[in-house]
Amino acid sequence: MKDYGWDEETAARFEAYAGPGQVPGRVVRQARDRSTLATPLGEMAAEVSGRFRHEASGPADFPVVGDWVAVEPGGEGRGVIHAVLPRRSAFTRKAAGEEVEAQVAAANVDTVFLVTGLDGDYSLRRIERYLATAWASGAAPVVVLNKADLRADLDEVVAEVEGVAPGVPVVAASAVAGGGLEAILPYLAPGKTVALLGSSGVGKSTMINRLLGEERFATAPVSDA
């Protein structure tokens, strides 16, 4: 489980929340009420217990991608989640509806790549909003300026972004050409969790494919519209 971020701190938290017969799991996929977990016993499909559901104070209490949980194995690759461990970081958003209620989108992210395309998507104000979101989450931000090959004034643009992101690493790269991505490799260490945040069309999927070395995610040219 070390590849998924298991460490001494997480182990201590697990001991405080787990009951007899329960094992640790990390949520790697979430679909409605069903969580897919990475566990010491292999991948497991799990749902929260009735007691968990009854005692939850709101949507923010339920498991999301990145959460560590205490799960009771039930056989045939299934299990029951009894507890969600305290989160080190969390990306939240307002839930839909009349009442303003926090909804957690992802948890326990170490580093977030704030991806901006150096084409029509480029906006300093958007980068500032992404930075505020990252700082509020508790994750460490890294600004990634993708499509660097489109700008002849790249040095000036990087300096401009550094001016609104003091102390934050700023990386210029081209996911299509592959240049510059080596600067973000140190953040992709074993046991560390990285998320990508950015508008549609900035090249997040292309960047992930390039880092993985295979075409895992479908990509398409950005439309003129």
CSV table of C-alpha atoms in Angstrom, one decimal:
chain,number,residue,atom,x,y,z
A,1,MET,CA,0.0,0.0,0.0
A,2,LYS,CA,3.0,2.3,0.1
A,3,ASP,CA,2.6,2.9,-3.6
A,4,TYR,CA,-0.8,4.4,-2.7
A,5,GLY,CA,0.6,6.7,0.0
A,6,TRP,CA,0.4,4.5,3.0
A,7,ASP,CA,2.8,5.8,5.7
A,8,GLU,CA,3.3,5.9,9.5
A,9,GLU,CA,0.9,8.8,9.9
A,10,THR,CA,-1.9,7.1,7.9
A,11,ALA,CA,-1.2,3.9,9.9
A,12,ALA,CA,-1.7,5.7,13.2
A,13,ARG,CA,-5.0,7.2,11.9
A,14,PHE,CA,-6.2,3.9,10.8
A,15,GLU,CA,-5.6,2.3,14.2
A,16,ALA,CA,-7.7,5.0,15.8
A,17,TYR,CA,-10.7,4.5,13.4
A,18,ALA,CA,-10.6,0.8,12.4
A,19,GLY,CA,-12.6,-2.0,14.1
A,20,PRO,CA,-11.8,-5.7,14.5
A,21,GLY,CA,-11.3,-7.5,11.1
A,22,GLN,CA,-11.1,-4.2,9.1
A,23,VAL,CA,-8.3,-3.4,6.7
A,24,PRO,CA,-7.2,-0.1,5.1
A,25,GLY,CA,-8.3,0.9,1.7
A,26,ARG,CA,-7.8,3.9,-0.6
A,27,VAL,CA,-10.6,5.0,-2.8
A,28,VAL,CA,-9.4,5.0,-6.4
A,29,ARG,CA,-12.8,5.3,-8.1
A,30,GLN,CA,-16.2,6.6,-6.9
A,31,ALA,CA,-19.5,6.1,-8.7
A,32,ARG,CA,-22.6,7.1,-6.8
A,33,ASP,CA,-22.7,4.9,-3.7
A,34,ARG,CA,-20.1,2.4,-4.9
A,35,SER,CA,-16.4,2.9,-4.0
A,36,THR,CA,-13.6,1.0,-5.7
A,37,LEU,CA,-10.7,0.5,-3.2
A,38,ALA,CA,-7.1,-0.5,-3.4
A,39,THR,CA,-6.5,-2.7,-0.4
A,40,PRO,CA,-3.8,-5.2,0.9
A,41,LEU,CA,-6.2,-7.9,-0.4
A,42,GLY,CA,-6.5,-6.5,-3.9
A,43,GLU,CA,-9.1,-4.3,-5.5
A,44,MET,CA,-12.4,-4.2,-3.7
A,45,ALA,CA,-15.9,-2.8,-4.4
A,46,ALA,CA,-17.4,-1.4,-1.3
A,47,GLU,CA,-20.4,0.6,0.1
A,48,VAL,CA,-20.7,2.4,3.4
A,49,SER,CA,-22.4,0.6,6.3
A,50,GLY,CA,-26.0,1.4,7.3
A,51,ARG,CA,-24.6,2.9,10.6
A,52,PHE,CA,-22.2,5.1,8.7
A,53,ARG,CA,-25.0,6.4,6.4
A,54,HIS,CA,-27.2,7.0,9.4
A,55,GLU,CA,-24.6,8.9,11.4
A,56,ALA,CA,-23.2,11.0,8.5
A,57,SER,CA,-23.9,14.7,8.9
A,58,GLY,CA,-23.8,15.5,5.2
A,59,PRO,CA,-22.3,14.6,1.7
A,60,ALA,CA,-18.9,15.7,2.9
A,61,ASP,CA,-18.7,12.8,5.3
A,62,PHE,CA,-18.9,10.2,2.5
A,63,PRO,CA,-16.0,8.6,0.7
A,64,VAL,CA,-14.5,10.3,-2.3
A,65,VAL,CA,-11.5,9.6,-4.6
A,66,GLY,CA,-8.3,9.7,-2.5
A,67,ASP,CA,-9.9,8.9,0.8
A,68,TRP,CA,-8.4,6.3,3.2
A,69,VAL,CA,-11.1,4.1,4.7
A,70,ALA,CA,-11.5,1.3,7.2
A,71,VAL,CA,-13.2,-1.5,5.3
A,72,GLU,CA,-14.6,-4.9,6.4
A,73,PRO,CA,-13.9,-7.5,3.7
A,74,GLY,CA,-17.0,-9.5,2.7
A,75,GLY,CA,-15.6,-12.0,0.2
A,76,GLU,CA,-15.8,-12.1,-3.6
A,77,GLY,CA,-14.0,-8.7,-3.9
A,78,ARG,CA,-16.6,-6.8,-1.9
A,79,GLY,CA,-16.5,-5.0,1.4
A,80,VAL,CA,-18.3,-2.6,3.8
A,81,ILE,CA,-16.8,0.8,4.7
A,82,HIS,CA,-17.1,1.6,8.4
A,83,ALA,CA,-15.0,4.8,8.6
A,84,VAL,CA,-13.3,7.5,6.5
A,85,LEU,CA,-10.0,8.6,8.0
A,86,PRO,CA,-9.4,12.3,8.6
A,87,ARG,CA,-8.3,14.0,5.4
A,88,ARG,CA,-4.9,15.8,4.9
A,89,SER,CA,-6.3,17.9,2.1
A,90,ALA,CA,-9.6,18.2,0.3
A,91,PHE,CA,-11.0,19.9,-2.8
A,92,THR,CA,-14.5,21.1,-2.0
A,93,ARG,CA,-17.3,22.7,-4.1
A,94,LYS,CA,-20.8,23.9,-3.4
A,95,ALA,CA,-23.4,21.2,-3.8
A,96,ALA,CA,-26.3,21.9,-6.1
A,97,GLY,CA,-29.5,23.0,-4.5
A,98,GLU,CA,-31.0,25.8,-2.5
A,99,GLU,CA,-28.9,25.1,0.6
A,100,VAL,CA,-25.2,26.0,0.5
A,101,GLU,CA,-23.4,22.7,1.4
A,102,ALA,CA,-19.9,21.6,0.9
A,103,GLN,CA,-19.3,18.7,-1.4
A,104,VAL,CA,-15.8,17.1,-1.4
A,105,ALA,CA,-14.5,16.2,-4.9
A,106,ALA,CA,-11.1,14.7,-4.0
A,107,ALA,CA,-9.1,14.1,-0.9
A,108,ASN,CA,-5.5,13.6,0.3
A,109,VAL,CA,-3.9,15.2,-2.7
A,110,ASP,CA,-0.2,16.1,-2.2
A,111,THR,CA,0.4,18.3,-5.3
A,112,VAL,CA,-2.1,19.8,-7.7
A,113,PHE,CA,-0.9,20.8,-11.2
A,114,LEU,CA,-2.8,23.9,-12.3
A,115,VAL,CA,-2.8,23.4,-16.0
A,116,THR,CA,-3.4,26.4,-18.3
A,117,GLY,CA,-3.1,26.4,-22.1
A,118,LEU,CA,-1.0,29.2,-23.6
A,119,ASP,CA,-3.6,29.7,-26.3
A,120,GLY,CA,-7.1,31.2,-26.0
A,121,ASP,CA,-7.4,29.7,-22.5
A,122,TYR,CA,-4.6,31.8,-21.0
A,123,SER,CA,-5.9,34.1,-18.2
A,124,LEU,CA,-4.1,35.4,-15.2
A,125,ARG,CA,-7.4,35.8,-13.3
A,126,ARG,CA,-8.2,32.2,-13.8
A,127,ILE,CA,-4.8,31.1,-12.6
A,128,GLU,CA,-5.3,33.2,-9.5
A,129,ARG,CA,-8.7,31.5,-8.9
A,130,TYR,CA,-7.1,28.1,-9.3
A,131,LEU,CA,-4.3,29.1,-6.8
A,132,ALA,CA,-6.9,30.1,-4.3
A,133,THR,CA,-8.7,26.7,-4.7
A,134,ALA,CA,-5.4,24.8,-4.3
A,135,TRP,CA,-4.4,26.8,-1.2
A,136,ALA,CA,-7.8,26.3,0.4
A,137,SER,CA,-7.5,22.5,-0.3
A,138,GLY,CA,-4.2,22.0,1.6
A,139,ALA,CA,-2.5,20.6,-1.5
A,140,ALA,CA,0.7,22.2,-2.8
A,141,PRO,CA,0.1,24.0,-6.2
A,142,VAL,CA,2.4,23.9,-9.3
A,143,VAL,CA,1.4,26.0,-12.3
A,144,VAL,CA,1.9,24.2,-15.6
A,145,LEU,CA,1.8,26.4,-18.7
A,146,ASN,CA,1.0,23.9,-21.5
A,147,LYS,CA,1.3,24.5,-25.2
A,148,ALA,CA,4.5,26.5,-24.6
A,149,ASP,CA,5.4,26.0,-28.3
A,150,LEU,CA,2.7,28.5,-29.3
A,151,ARG,CA,4.3,31.5,-27.6
A,152,ALA,CA,7.3,33.4,-28.9
A,153,ASP,CA,7.1,35.6,-25.7
A,154,LEU,CA,7.4,32.6,-23.3
A,155,ASP,CA,9.9,34.1,-20.9
A,156,GLU,CA,7.6,37.2,-20.5
A,157,VAL,CA,4.5,35.0,-19.9
A,158,VAL,CA,6.3,32.9,-17.3
A,159,ALA,CA,7.5,36.0,-15.5
A,160,GLU,CA,3.9,37.4,-15.6
A,161,VAL,CA,2.6,34.2,-14.0
A,162,GLU,CA,5.3,34.1,-11.4
A,163,GLY,CA,4.2,37.6,-10.4
A,164,VAL,CA,0.7,36.4,-9.4
A,165,ALA,CA,2.0,33.1,-7.9
A,166,PRO,CA,4.8,34.1,-5.5
A,167,GLY,CA,6.7,31.1,-4.2
A,168,VAL,CA,4.8,28.7,-6.5
A,169,PRO,CA,6.7,26.6,-9.1
A,170,VAL,CA,5.8,27.6,-12.6
A,171,VAL,CA,6.6,25.1,-15.4
A,172,ALA,CA,6.3,25.8,-19.1
A,173,ALA,CA,5.8,22.6,-21.2
A,174,SER,CA,4.3,21.2,-24.4
A,175,ALA,CA,2.4,18.0,-23.8
A,176,VAL,CA,2.2,17.3,-27.6
A,177,ALA,CA,5.9,17.8,-28.2
A,178,GLY,CA,6.9,16.4,-24.9
A,179,GLY,CA,9.2,19.3,-24.0
A,180,GLY,CA,9.3,20.6,-20.4
A,181,LEU,CA,7.5,17.7,-18.8
A,182,GLU,CA,10.7,16.5,-17.1
A,183,ALA,CA,10.4,19.5,-14.7
A,184,ILE,CA,7.2,17.9,-13.1
A,185,LEU,CA,8.6,14.4,-12.8
A,186,PRO,CA,10.0,15.0,-9.3
A,187,TYR,CA,6.5,15.5,-8.0
A,188,LEU,CA,5.4,12.1,-9.3
A,189,ALA,CA,7.2,10.2,-6.6
A,190,PRO,CA,6.1,6.8,-5.3
A,191,GLY,CA,3.4,7.2,-2.6
A,192,LYS,CA,2.6,10.7,-3.7
A,193,THR,CA,-0.8,11.8,-5.0
A,194,VAL,CA,-1.1,14.4,-7.8
A,195,ALA,CA,-4.2,15.9,-9.3
A,196,LEU,CA,-4.6,18.0,-12.5
A,197,LEU,CA,-6.9,21.0,-12.4
A,198,GLY,CA,-7.7,23.1,-15.6
A,199,SER,CA,-10.3,24.0,-18.1
A,200,SER,CA,-11.4,21.7,-20.9
A,201,GLY,CA,-9.0,21.7,-23.8
A,202,VAL,CA,-5.9,22.8,-21.9
A,203,GLY,CA,-4.2,19.4,-22.6
A,204,LYS,CA,-4.6,17.5,-19.3
A,205,SER,CA,-5.4,14.2,-21.0
A,206,THR,CA,-2.5,14.6,-23.5
A,207,MET,CA,-0.2,15.4,-20.6
A,208,ILE,CA,-1.3,12.3,-18.7
A,209,ASN,CA,-0.8,10.1,-21.7
A,210,ARG,CA,2.6,11.5,-22.3
A,211,LEU,CA,3.6,10.9,-18.6
A,212,LEU,CA,2.2,7.3,-18.7
A,213,GLY,CA,3.9,6.6,-22.0
A,214,GLU,CA,0.7,5.3,-23.6
A,215,GLU,CA,-2.6,6.6,-25.0
A,216,ARG,CA,-4.7,5.9,-22.0
A,217,PHE,CA,-7.1,8.8,-22.4
A,218,ALA,CA,-8.9,9.9,-25.6
A,219,THR,CA,-7.8,13.3,-26.9
A,220,ALA,CA,-9.1,15.6,-29.7
A,221,PRO,CA,-8.1,19.0,-31.1
A,222,VAL,CA,-9.7,22.0,-29.5
A,223,SER,CA,-12.6,23.2,-31.6
A,224,ASP,CA,-12.6,26.8,-33.1
A,225,ALA,CA,-15.8,27.5,-31.1
